[in-house]
GROMACS .gro file of C-alpha atoms in nm:
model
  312
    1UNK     CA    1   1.199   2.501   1.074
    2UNK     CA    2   1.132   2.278   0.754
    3UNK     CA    3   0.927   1.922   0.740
    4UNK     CA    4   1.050   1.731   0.492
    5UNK     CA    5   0.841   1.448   0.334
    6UNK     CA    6   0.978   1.133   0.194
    7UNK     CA    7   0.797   0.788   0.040
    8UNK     CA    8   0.995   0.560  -0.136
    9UNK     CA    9   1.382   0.542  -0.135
   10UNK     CA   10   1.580   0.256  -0.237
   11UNK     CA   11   1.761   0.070  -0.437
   12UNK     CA   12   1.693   0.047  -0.890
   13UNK     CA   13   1.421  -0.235  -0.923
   14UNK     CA   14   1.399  -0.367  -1.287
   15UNK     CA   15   1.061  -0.503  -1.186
   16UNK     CA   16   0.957  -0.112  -1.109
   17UNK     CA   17   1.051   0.065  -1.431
   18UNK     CA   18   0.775   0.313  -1.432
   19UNK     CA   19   0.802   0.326  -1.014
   20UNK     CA   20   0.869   0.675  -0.910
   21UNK     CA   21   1.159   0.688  -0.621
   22UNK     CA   22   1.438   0.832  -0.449
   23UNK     CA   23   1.714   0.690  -0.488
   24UNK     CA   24   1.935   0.567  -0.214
   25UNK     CA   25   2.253   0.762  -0.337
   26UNK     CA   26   2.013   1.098  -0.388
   27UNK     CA   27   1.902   1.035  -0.033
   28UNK     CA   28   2.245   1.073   0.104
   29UNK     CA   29   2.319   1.368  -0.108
   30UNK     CA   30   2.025   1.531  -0.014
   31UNK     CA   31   2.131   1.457   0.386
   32UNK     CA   32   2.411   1.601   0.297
   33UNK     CA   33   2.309   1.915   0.155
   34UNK     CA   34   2.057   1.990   0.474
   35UNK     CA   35   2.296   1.909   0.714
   36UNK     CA   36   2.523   2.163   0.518
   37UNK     CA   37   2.285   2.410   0.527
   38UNK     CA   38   2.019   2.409   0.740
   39UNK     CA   39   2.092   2.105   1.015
   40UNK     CA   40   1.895   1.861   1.142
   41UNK     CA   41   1.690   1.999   1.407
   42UNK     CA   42   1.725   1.740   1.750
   43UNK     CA   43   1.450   1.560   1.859
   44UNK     CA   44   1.435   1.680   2.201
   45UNK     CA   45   1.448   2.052   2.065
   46UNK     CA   46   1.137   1.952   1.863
   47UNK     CA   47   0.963   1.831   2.146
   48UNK     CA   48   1.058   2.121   2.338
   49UNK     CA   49   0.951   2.349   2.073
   50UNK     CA   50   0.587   2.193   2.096
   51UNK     CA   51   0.582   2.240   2.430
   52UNK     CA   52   0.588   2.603   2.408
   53UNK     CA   53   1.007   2.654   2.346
   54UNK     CA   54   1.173   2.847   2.103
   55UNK     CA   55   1.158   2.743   1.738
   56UNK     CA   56   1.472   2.567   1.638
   57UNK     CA   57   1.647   2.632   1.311
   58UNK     CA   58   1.687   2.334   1.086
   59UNK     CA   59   1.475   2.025   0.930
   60UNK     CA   60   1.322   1.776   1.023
   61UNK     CA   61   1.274   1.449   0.821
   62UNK     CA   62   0.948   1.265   0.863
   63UNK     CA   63   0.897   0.917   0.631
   64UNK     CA   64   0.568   0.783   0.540
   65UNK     CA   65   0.387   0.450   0.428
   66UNK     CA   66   0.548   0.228   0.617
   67UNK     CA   67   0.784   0.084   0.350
   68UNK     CA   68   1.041  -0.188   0.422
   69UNK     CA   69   1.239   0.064   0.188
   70UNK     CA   70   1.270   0.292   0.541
   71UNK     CA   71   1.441  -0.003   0.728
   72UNK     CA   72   1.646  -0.126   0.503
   73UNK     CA   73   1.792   0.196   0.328
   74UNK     CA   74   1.652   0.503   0.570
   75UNK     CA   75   1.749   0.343   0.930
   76UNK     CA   76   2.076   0.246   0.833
   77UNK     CA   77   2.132   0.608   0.711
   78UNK     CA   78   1.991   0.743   0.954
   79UNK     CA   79   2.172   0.598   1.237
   80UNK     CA   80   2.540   0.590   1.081
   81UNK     CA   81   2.508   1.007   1.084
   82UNK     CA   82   2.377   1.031   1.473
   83UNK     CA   83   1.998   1.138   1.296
   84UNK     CA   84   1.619   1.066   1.396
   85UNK     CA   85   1.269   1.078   1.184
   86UNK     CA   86   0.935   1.014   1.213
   87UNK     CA   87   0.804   0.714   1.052
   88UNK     CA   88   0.418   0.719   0.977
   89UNK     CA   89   0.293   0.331   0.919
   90UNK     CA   90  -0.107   0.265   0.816
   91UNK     CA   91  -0.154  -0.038   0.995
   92UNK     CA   92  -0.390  -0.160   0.771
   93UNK     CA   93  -0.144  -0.404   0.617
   94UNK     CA   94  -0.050  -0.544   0.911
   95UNK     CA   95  -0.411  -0.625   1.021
   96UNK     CA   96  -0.561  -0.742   0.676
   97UNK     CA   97  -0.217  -0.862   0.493
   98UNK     CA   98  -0.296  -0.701   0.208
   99UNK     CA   99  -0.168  -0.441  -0.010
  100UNK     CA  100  -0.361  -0.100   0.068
  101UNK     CA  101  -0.533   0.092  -0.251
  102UNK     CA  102  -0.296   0.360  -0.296
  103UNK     CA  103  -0.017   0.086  -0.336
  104UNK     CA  104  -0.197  -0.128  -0.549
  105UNK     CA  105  -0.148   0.175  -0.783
  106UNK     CA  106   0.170   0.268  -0.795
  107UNK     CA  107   0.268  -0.083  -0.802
  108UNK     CA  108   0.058  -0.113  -1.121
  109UNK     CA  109   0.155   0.179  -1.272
  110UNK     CA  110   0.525   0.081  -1.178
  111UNK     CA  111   0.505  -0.235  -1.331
  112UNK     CA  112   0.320  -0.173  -1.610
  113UNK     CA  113   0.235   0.215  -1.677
  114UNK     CA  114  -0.020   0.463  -1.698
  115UNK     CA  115  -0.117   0.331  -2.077
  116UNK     CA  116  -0.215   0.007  -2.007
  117UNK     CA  117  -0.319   0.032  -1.656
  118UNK     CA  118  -0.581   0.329  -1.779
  119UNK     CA  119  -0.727   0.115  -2.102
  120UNK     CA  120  -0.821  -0.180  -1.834
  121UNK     CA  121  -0.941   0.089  -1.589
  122UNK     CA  122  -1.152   0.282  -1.866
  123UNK     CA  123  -1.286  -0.069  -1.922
  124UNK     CA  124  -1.407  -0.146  -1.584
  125UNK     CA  125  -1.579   0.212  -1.483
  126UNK     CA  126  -1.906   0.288  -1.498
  127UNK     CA  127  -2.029   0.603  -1.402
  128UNK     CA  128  -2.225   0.497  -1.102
  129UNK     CA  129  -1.890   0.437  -0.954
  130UNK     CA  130  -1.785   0.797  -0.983
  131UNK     CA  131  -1.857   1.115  -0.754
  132UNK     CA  132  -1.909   1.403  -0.877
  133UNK     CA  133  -1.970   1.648  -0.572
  134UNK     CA  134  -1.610   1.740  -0.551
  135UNK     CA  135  -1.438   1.653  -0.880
  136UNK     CA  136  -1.339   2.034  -0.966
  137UNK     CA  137  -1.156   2.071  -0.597
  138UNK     CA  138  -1.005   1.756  -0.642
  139UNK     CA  139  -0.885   1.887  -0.976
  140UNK     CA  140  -0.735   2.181  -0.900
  141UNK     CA  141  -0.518   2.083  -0.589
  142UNK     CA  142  -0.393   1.735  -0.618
  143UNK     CA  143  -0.107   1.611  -0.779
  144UNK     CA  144   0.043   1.948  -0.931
  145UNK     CA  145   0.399   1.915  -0.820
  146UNK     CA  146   0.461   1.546  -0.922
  147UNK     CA  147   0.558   1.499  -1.293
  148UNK     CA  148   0.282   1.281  -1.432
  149UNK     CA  149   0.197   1.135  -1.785
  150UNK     CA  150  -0.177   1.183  -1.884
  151UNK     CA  151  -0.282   0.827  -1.800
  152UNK     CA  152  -0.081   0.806  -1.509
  153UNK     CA  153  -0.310   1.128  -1.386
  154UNK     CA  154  -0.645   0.994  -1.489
  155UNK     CA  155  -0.570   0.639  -1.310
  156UNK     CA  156  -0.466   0.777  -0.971
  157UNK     CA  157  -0.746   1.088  -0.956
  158UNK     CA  158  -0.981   0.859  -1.031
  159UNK     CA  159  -0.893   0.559  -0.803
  160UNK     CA  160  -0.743   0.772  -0.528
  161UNK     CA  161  -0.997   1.086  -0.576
  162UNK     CA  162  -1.310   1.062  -0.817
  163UNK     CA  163  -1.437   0.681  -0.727
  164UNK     CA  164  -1.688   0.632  -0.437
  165UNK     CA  165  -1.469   0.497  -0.146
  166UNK     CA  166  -1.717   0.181  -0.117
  167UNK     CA  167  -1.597   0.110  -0.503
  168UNK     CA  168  -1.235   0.142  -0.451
  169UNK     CA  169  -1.063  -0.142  -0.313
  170UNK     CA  170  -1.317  -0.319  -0.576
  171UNK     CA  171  -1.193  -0.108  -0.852
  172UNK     CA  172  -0.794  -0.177  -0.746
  173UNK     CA  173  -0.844  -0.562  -0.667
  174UNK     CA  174  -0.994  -0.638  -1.047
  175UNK     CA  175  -0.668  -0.428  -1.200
  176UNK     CA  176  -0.447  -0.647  -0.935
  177UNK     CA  177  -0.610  -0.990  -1.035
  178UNK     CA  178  -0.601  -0.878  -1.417
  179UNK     CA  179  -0.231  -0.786  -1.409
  180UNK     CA  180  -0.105  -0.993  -1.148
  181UNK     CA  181  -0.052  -1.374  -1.178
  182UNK     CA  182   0.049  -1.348  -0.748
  183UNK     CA  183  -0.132  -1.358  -0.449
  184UNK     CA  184  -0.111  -0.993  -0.251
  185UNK     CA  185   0.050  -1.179   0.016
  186UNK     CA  186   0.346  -1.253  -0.132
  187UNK     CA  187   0.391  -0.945  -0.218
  188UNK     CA  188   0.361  -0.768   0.105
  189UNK     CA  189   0.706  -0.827   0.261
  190UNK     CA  190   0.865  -0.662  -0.045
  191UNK     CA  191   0.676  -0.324   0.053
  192UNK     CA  192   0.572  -0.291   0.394
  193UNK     CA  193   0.797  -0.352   0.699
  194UNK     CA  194   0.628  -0.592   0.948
  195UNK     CA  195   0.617  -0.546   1.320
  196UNK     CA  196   0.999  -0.664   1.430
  197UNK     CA  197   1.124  -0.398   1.161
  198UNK     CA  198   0.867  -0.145   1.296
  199UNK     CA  199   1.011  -0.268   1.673
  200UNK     CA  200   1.351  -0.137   1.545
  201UNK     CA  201   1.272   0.168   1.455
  202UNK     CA  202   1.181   0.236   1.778
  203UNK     CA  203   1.438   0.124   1.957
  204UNK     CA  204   1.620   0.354   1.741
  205UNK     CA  205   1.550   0.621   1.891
  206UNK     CA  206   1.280   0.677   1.581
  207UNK     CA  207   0.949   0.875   1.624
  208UNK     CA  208   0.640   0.631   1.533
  209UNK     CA  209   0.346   0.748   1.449
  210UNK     CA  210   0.033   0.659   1.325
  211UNK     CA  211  -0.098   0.706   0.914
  212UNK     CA  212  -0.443   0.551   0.945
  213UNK     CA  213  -0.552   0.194   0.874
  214UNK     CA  214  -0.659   0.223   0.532
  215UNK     CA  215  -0.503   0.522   0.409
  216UNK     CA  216  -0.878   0.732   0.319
  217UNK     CA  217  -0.906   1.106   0.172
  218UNK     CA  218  -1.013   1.212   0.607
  219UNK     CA  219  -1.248   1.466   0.428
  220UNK     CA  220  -1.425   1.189   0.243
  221UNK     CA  221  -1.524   0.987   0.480
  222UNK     CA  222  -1.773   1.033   0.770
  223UNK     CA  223  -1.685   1.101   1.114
  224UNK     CA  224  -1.719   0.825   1.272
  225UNK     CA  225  -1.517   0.596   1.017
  226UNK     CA  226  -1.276   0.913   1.058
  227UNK     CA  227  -1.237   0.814   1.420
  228UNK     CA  228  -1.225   0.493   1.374
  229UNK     CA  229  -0.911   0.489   1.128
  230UNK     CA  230  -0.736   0.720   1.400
  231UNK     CA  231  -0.856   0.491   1.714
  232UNK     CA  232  -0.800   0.135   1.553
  233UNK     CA  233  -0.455   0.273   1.377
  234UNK     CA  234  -0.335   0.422   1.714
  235UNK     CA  235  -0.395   0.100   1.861
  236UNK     CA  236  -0.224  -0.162   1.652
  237UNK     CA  237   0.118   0.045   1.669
  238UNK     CA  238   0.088   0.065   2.008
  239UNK     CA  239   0.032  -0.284   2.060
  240UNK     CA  240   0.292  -0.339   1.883
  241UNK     CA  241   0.554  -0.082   1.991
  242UNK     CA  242   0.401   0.006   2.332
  243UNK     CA  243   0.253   0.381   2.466
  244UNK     CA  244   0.332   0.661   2.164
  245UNK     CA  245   0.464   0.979   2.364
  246UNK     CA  246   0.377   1.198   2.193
  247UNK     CA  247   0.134   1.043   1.950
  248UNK     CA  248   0.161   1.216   1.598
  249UNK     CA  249  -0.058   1.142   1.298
  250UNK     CA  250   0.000   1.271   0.901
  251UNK     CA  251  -0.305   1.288   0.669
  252UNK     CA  252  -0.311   1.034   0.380
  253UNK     CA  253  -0.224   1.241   0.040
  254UNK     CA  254  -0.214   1.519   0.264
  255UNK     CA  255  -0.339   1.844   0.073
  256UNK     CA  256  -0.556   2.066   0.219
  257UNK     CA  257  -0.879   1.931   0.091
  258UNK     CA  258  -0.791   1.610   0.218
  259UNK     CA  259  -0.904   1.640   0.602
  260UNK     CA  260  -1.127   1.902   0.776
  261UNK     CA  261  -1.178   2.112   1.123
  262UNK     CA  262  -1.356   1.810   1.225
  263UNK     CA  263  -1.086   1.584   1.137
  264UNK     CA  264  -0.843   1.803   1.354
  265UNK     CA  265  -1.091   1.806   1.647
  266UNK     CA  266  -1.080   1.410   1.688
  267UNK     CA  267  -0.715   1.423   1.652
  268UNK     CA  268  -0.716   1.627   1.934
  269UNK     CA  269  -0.991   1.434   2.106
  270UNK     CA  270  -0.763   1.136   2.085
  271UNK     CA  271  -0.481   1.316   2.254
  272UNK     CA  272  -0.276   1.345   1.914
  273UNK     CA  273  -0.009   1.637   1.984
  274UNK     CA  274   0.050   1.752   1.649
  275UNK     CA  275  -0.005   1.601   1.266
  276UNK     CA  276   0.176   1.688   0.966
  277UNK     CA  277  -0.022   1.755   0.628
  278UNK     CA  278   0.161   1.887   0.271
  279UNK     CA  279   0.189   2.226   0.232
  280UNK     CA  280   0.525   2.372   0.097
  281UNK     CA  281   0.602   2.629   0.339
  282UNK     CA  282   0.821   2.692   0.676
  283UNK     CA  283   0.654   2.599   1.017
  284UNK     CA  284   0.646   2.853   1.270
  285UNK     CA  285   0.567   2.926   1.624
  286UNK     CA  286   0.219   3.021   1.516
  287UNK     CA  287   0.166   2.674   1.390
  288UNK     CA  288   0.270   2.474   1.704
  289UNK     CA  289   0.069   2.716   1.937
  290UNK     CA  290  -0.253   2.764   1.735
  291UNK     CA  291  -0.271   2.447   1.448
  292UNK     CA  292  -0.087   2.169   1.586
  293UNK     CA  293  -0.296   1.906   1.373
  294UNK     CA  294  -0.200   2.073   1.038
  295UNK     CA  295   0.197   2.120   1.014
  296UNK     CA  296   0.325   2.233   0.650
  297UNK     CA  297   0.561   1.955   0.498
  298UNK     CA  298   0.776   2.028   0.189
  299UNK     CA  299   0.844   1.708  -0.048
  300UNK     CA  300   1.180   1.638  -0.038
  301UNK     CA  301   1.147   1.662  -0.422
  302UNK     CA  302   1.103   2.054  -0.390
  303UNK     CA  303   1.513   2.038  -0.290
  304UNK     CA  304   1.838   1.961  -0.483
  305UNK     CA  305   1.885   1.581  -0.505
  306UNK     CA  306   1.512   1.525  -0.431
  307UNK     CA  307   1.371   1.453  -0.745
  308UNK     CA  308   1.253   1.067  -0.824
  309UNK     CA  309   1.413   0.850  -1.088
  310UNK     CA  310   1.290   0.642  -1.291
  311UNK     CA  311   1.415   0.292  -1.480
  312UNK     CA  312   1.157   0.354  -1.834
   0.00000   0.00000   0.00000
């Protein structure tokens, strides 16, 4: 059984022509071609396969960030071909109405690229912003299957990575206010769905599950604002789309250096079934029974029709 990861897919944007995305045609195709060849596994044979069943042959397609993209291209889709996913949504966004970190950088870096974005960010860093303790991990296992420019790598290690967490939305909110003439807000409905859309996916038939508040690295945080991302994010969903069953969770970034054995153990704690990080390999039966909270996901750019387009 394959998990298949997906982030942005939509429509060309001329205002995005450095933004990274699937395209809503290569979307279809790539539907096409796993349906062709591997089916979509059902959701109630997932579900029984957690519960100790056999493993079922097949993928399954799981959507994160919360994106408006997902209900206005992926839903659609989804439901004209009889198919279900599970949507992960940080609720941050819908608490604080503002753009979270990570998406303050690709929409710089989409609007404007890694060139300038990286001169302004050079500009504004000084090294007691930095961490140092786990540069060289960082280094060697994030971001080495996406196709990256230089500056394009430098801004997002060091903003999503290298910078203390207590600089970061800092760091992000002086780049927004120096290239953006808008307030975040009106931004917001043009990249996150908002709680009717999220409503809809449930009623759907879609899996919703829960992708923190604020999107952290889990392993670079402490354990008790660890907890509190899971508790507070489980909360606001289900406020919004009533009891999760089962409740799922997928790590921001995902790698494995982004979240520990103790970040598993409160998963559990919090009666989270299973949780999905990235690593490009088949699940199996050993998974489900023995590491629930750390399922392999492929990118759906590691399969034909999966790679991102760009407008530049």
């Amino acid at each position: 059984m394959k998990a298949i990861m997906y982030h942005y897919v939509r429509d060309d944007d001329s205002t995005l022509s450095h933004l990274r995305y699937l395209h809503v045609e290569d979307f279809r195709k790539q539907l096409d071609y796993f349906m062709q060849n591997f089916g979509v596994v059902s959701k109630a044979s997932f579900l029984e396969a957690l519960e100790g069943g056999p493993l079922p042959d097949g993928v399954v397609l799981t959507f994160d960030d919360g994106f408006v993209d997902h209900h206005r291209f992926v839903l659609p889709e989804l439901e004209r071909r009889g198919l279900w996913g599970i949507f992960y949504i940080p609720t941050g966004p819908l608490q604080d109405k503002r753009l979270l970190d990570v998406h303050r950088v690709h929409l710089l870096l989409g609007r404007f690229g890694g060139e300038q974005v990286a001169e302004v960010l050079k500009d504004m860093l000084d090294t007691t912003m930095l961490r140092h303790d786990r540069r060289d991990e960082f280094e060697r296992t994030t971001y080495l299957r996406q196709k990256n420019t230089v500056p394009e790598l430098f801004v997002k290690r060091v903003l999503n990575y290298f910078v203390n967490p207590d600089c970061r939305s800092l760091l992000t909110g002086m780049l927004m206010d120096h290239f953006f003439a808008v307030r975040e807000s009106e931004i917001l409905s043009g990249i996150y769905m908002n709680d009717g859309q999220i409503k809809d996916l449930a009623e759907a038939g879609m899996m919703i599950g829960s992708h923190t508040v604020n999107h952290p690295v889990m392993s670079s945080i402490a354990a008790e604002k660890q907890e509190w991302e899971i508790f507070t994010s489980f909360a606001t969903l289900e406020r919004i789309v009533g009891t999760l069953n089962p409740r799922t969770f997928c790590y921001p970034y995902g790698g494995v250096s982004t979240f520990t054995e103790e970040t598993e153990r409160l998963l559990h704690n919090h009666d989270v079934a299973f949780s999905f990080a990235v690593e490009p390999r088949d699940m199996t039966l050993q998974d489900l029974r023995h590491r629930p909270q750390a399922l392999p996901r492929y990118d759906c750019n590691q399969f034909p029709h999966g790679q991102c387009r760009t407008l530049s």
